[in-house]
Amino acid sequence: MSNILIEKLIAEEEIARRIKEIGQQISSDYKDKEILLICVLKGGVMFMTELSKHISIPVDMDFMSVSSYGNEMTSSGVVKVIKDLDEPIKDKHIIIVEDIIDSGRTLNYLKQILEGRQPKSIKICTLLDKPQTRKVEVNVDYVGFNIPDEFVVGYGLDYQQKYRNLPYIAKVRKEYV
Ligand code: PRP
């Protein structure tokens, strides 16, 4: 038998401060332009909604769901589109918003699909990045926090669909009893 232990890694206030900074950076980088934020469900939803509040230029939002993990704690490498965007992205400035980049496979795949639809520009914004675990190269434009190779939950991230609602980021450990 095992118990799941949750240990706080990044506090709510620290996340809020960093998201505000990224929002200001995006507003200045895209001054006098409009952007489309593309949320990668489900993990990216809390980050994108909070981020959007700190962007002062006009913002549209759309949502896409790409499954890569199932209920496992490590990446399977299998990527599948569950839900596509509602609107075309041709000639738009788009920013893909993710909760975490691990192997990079999800974003590498997603970026290729979206590039094929001819947006005016495409950037990637992630709350968390695990650079040490990268298997496929991805250019990331905005990063909230670099984290070590730990399984994390909270602020949109789940373990077996739980803990997404935690207002902070926490490490998950299994304690065998
Ligand atoms: C997680 C996360 C990223 C992806 C990152 O999604 O939200 O999309 O894995 O991993 P990678 O860099 O190794 O590809 P998940 O499939 O767990 O879906 P969820 O967001 O619905 O929890």
Tab-separated table of N, CA and C in Angstrom, residues 96-160:
chain	number	residue	atom	x	y	z
A	96	ILE	N	0.894	29.889	-27.287
A	96	ILE	CA	0.417	28.629	-26.698
A	96	ILE	C	0.741	28.674	-25.205
A	97	VAL	N	-0.270	28.438	-24.376
A	97	VAL	CA	-0.078	28.536	-22.926
A	97	VAL	C	-0.198	27.146	-22.292
A	98	GLU	N	0.883	26.732	-21.668
A	98	GLU	CA	0.971	25.397	-21.058
A	98	GLU	C	1.212	25.499	-19.559
A	99	ASP	N	0.868	24.455	-18.837
A	99	ASP	CA	1.216	24.413	-17.420
A	99	ASP	C	2.651	23.932	-17.226
A	100	ILE	N	3.070	22.923	-18.021
A	100	ILE	CA	4.410	22.361	-17.812
A	100	ILE	C	4.952	21.770	-19.106
A	101	ILE	N	6.270	21.917	-19.278
A	101	ILE	CA	6.961	21.227	-20.373
A	101	ILE	C	7.937	20.249	-19.744
A	102	ASP	N	7.808	19.007	-20.144
A	102	ASP	CA	8.602	17.935	-19.557
A	102	ASP	C	9.502	17.366	-20.665
A	103	SER	N	9.050	16.334	-21.357
A	103	SER	CA	9.852	15.794	-22.466
A	103	SER	C	9.872	16.769	-23.648
A	104	GLY	N	8.839	17.603	-23.754
A	104	GLY	CA	8.718	18.531	-24.878
A	104	GLY	C	7.905	17.962	-26.029
A	105	ARG	N	7.511	16.707	-25.927
A	105	ARG	CA	6.819	16.050	-27.050
A	105	ARG	C	5.473	16.695	-27.361
A	106	THR	N	4.719	17.020	-26.322
A	106	THR	CA	3.386	17.595	-26.532
A	106	THR	C	3.495	18.901	-27.316
A	107	LEU	N	4.379	19.786	-26.839
A	107	LEU	CA	4.484	21.099	-27.484
A	107	LEU	C	5.130	21.036	-28.847
A	108	ASN	N	6.078	20.147	-28.998
A	108	ASN	CA	6.729	19.983	-30.285
A	108	ASN	C	5.687	19.601	-31.341
A	109	TYR	N	4.828	18.697	-30.963
A	109	TYR	CA	3.771	18.213	-31.850
A	109	TYR	C	2.737	19.304	-32.115
A	110	LEU	N	2.313	19.938	-31.038
A	110	LEU	CA	1.285	20.973	-31.136
A	110	LEU	C	1.766	22.148	-31.981
A	111	LYS	N	3.007	22.528	-31.775
A	111	LYS	CA	3.561	23.662	-32.518
A	111	LYS	C	3.583	23.348	-34.016
A	112	GLN	N	3.960	22.128	-34.335
A	112	GLN	CA	3.980	21.734	-35.757
A	112	GLN	C	2.593	21.832	-36.377
A	113	ILE	N	1.594	21.335	-35.667
A	113	ILE	CA	0.219	21.386	-36.187
A	113	ILE	C	-0.195	22.839	-36.412
A	114	LEU	N	0.061	23.678	-35.402
A	114	LEU	CA	-0.431	25.050	-35.472
A	114	LEU	C	0.353	25.886	-36.492
A	115	GLU	N	1.640	25.600	-36.647
A	115	GLU	CA	2.432	26.310	-37.660
A	115	GLU	C	1.867	26.069	-39.057
A	116	GLY	N	1.361	24.878	-39.265
A	116	GLY	CA	0.769	24.519	-40.557
A	116	GLY	C	-0.467	25.343	-40.893
A	117	ARG	N	-1.041	25.982	-39.898
A	117	ARG	CA	-2.249	26.799	-40.123
A	117	ARG	C	-1.913	28.271	-40.379
A	118	GLN	N	-0.631	28.555	-40.521
A	118	GLN	CA	-0.118	29.869	-40.917
A	118	GLN	C	-0.515	31.054	-40.017
A	119	PRO	N	-0.246	30.953	-38.734
A	119	PRO	CA	-0.435	32.146	-37.896
A	119	PRO	C	0.625	33.181	-38.252
A	120	LYS	N	0.404	34.445	-37.875
A	120	LYS	CA	1.387	35.497	-38.164
A	120	LYS	C	2.649	35.260	-37.322
A	121	SER	N	2.451	34.846	-36.085
A	121	SER	CA	3.588	34.486	-35.236
A	121	SER	C	3.112	33.473	-34.211
A	122	ILE	N	4.072	32.739	-33.655
A	122	ILE	CA	3.715	31.723	-32.663
A	122	ILE	C	4.774	31.704	-31.568
A	123	LYS	N	4.308	31.837	-30.327
A	123	LYS	CA	5.224	31.768	-29.187
A	123	LYS	C	4.673	30.780	-28.167
A	124	ILE	N	5.559	30.377	-27.269
A	124	ILE	CA	5.170	29.406	-26.242
A	124	ILE	C	5.397	30.006	-24.861
A	125	CYS	N	4.406	29.828	-24.006
A	125	CYS	CA	4.481	30.336	-22.637
A	125	CYS	C	4.116	29.189	-21.693
A	126	THR	N	4.993	28.910	-20.755
A	126	THR	CA	4.692	27.828	-19.810
A	126	THR	C	4.913	28.287	-18.376
A	127	LEU	N	4.074	27.821	-17.495
A	127	LEU	CA	4.255	28.163	-16.084
A	127	LEU	C	5.497	27.472	-15.534
A	128	LEU	N	5.629	26.178	-15.859
A	128	LEU	CA	6.748	25.396	-15.332
A	128	LEU	C	7.533	24.758	-16.472
A	129	ASP	N	8.833	24.666	-16.276
A	129	ASP	CA	9.679	23.996	-17.264
A	129	ASP	C	10.628	23.064	-16.520
A	130	LYS	N	10.778	21.863	-17.081
A	130	LYS	CA	11.749	20.909	-16.546
A	130	LYS	C	12.809	20.694	-17.619
A	131	PRO	N	13.768	21.615	-17.746
A	131	PRO	CA	14.731	21.515	-18.851
A	131	PRO	C	15.548	20.229	-18.840
A	132	GLN	N	15.757	19.663	-17.649
A	132	GLN	CA	16.598	18.452	-17.564
A	132	GLN	C	15.958	17.224	-18.193
A	133	THR	N	14.649	17.238	-18.329
A	133	THR	CA	13.972	16.023	-18.809
A	133	THR	C	13.591	16.100	-20.291
A	134	ARG	N	14.068	17.129	-20.967
A	134	ARG	CA	13.704	17.330	-22.369
A	134	ARG	C	14.191	16.187	-23.262
A	135	LYS	N	13.278	15.663	-24.094
A	135	LYS	CA	13.643	14.612	-25.065
A	135	LYS	C	13.620	15.174	-26.492
A	136	VAL	N	12.803	16.220	-26.679
A	136	VAL	CA	12.638	16.824	-27.995
A	136	VAL	C	12.844	18.325	-27.821
A	137	GLU	N	13.565	18.949	-28.742
A	137	GLU	CA	13.852	20.380	-28.569
A	137	GLU	C	12.598	21.242	-28.768
A	138	VAL	N	12.408	22.188	-27.870
A	138	VAL	CA	11.301	23.140	-28.001
A	138	VAL	C	11.837	24.514	-27.605
A	139	ASN	N	11.574	25.527	-28.416
A	139	ASN	CA	11.960	26.886	-28.038
A	139	ASN	C	10.859	27.502	-27.196
A	140	VAL	N	11.175	27.810	-25.961
A	140	VAL	CA	10.167	28.363	-25.069
A	140	VAL	C	10.436	29.852	-24.890
A	141	ASP	N	9.386	30.654	-25.075
A	141	ASP	CA	9.563	32.104	-25.052
A	141	ASP	C	9.350	32.713	-23.674
A	142	TYR	N	8.395	32.200	-22.918
A	142	TYR	CA	8.110	32.725	-21.574
A	142	TYR	C	8.006	31.543	-20.602
A	143	VAL	N	8.812	31.612	-19.547
A	143	VAL	CA	8.806	30.536	-18.538
A	143	VAL	C	8.551	31.145	-17.166
A	144	GLY	N	7.608	30.566	-16.430
A	144	GLY	CA	7.362	31.012	-15.060
A	144	GLY	C	8.502	30.595	-14.154
A	145	PHE	N	8.704	29.292	-14.054
A	145	PHE	CA	9.727	28.746	-13.166
A	145	PHE	C	10.375	27.509	-13.795
A	146	ASN	N	11.681	27.419	-13.693
A	146	ASN	CA	12.361	26.157	-13.995
A	146	ASN	C	12.317	25.311	-12.727
A	147	ILE	N	11.949	24.054	-12.880
A	147	ILE	CA	11.881	23.193	-11.693
A	147	ILE	C	12.711	21.928	-11.930
A	148	PRO	N	13.133	21.274	-10.841
A	148	PRO	CA	13.880	20.020	-11.002
A	148	PRO	C	12.964	18.880	-11.457
A	149	ASP	N	13.557	17.732	-11.703
A	149	ASP	CA	12.792	16.588	-12.189
A	149	ASP	C	11.998	15.923	-11.053
A	150	GLU	N	10.908	16.597	-10.685
A	150	GLU	CA	10.011	16.081	-9.639
A	150	GLU	C	8.621	16.005	-10.238
A	151	PHE	N	7.809	15.087	-9.763
A	151	PHE	CA	6.404	15.071	-10.195
A	151	PHE	C	5.662	16.124	-9.380
A	152	VAL	N	5.049	17.080	-10.084
A	152	VAL	CA	4.395	18.184	-9.372
A	152	VAL	C	2.904	18.265	-9.682
A	153	VAL	N	2.180	18.826	-8.733
A	153	VAL	CA	0.729	19.013	-8.878
A	153	VAL	C	0.373	20.425	-8.422
A	154	GLY	N	-0.878	20.793	-8.674
A	154	GLY	CA	-1.397	22.082	-8.219
A	154	GLY	C	-1.374	23.122	-9.325
A	155	TYR	N	-2.139	24.176	-9.145
A	155	TYR	CA	-2.245	25.265	-10.117
A	155	TYR	C	-2.542	24.713	-11.522
A	156	GLY	N	-3.426	23.754	-11.593
A	156	GLY	CA	-3.820	23.153	-12.867
A	156	GLY	C	-3.251	21.772	-13.108
A	157	LEU	N	-2.140	21.462	-12.441
A	157	LEU	CA	-1.496	20.160	-12.685
A	157	LEU	C	-2.085	19.084	-11.780
A	158	ASP	N	-2.213	17.891	-12.347
A	158	ASP	CA	-2.900	16.824	-11.613
A	158	ASP	C	-2.017	15.602	-11.344
A	159	TYR	N	-2.474	14.824	-10.388
A	159	TYR	CA	-2.034	13.429	-10.273
A	159	TYR	C	-3.325	12.615	-10.268
A	160	GLN	N	-3.501	11.812	-11.311
A	160	GLN	CA	-4.734	11.044	-11.494
A	160	GLN	C	-5.973	11.932	-11.358
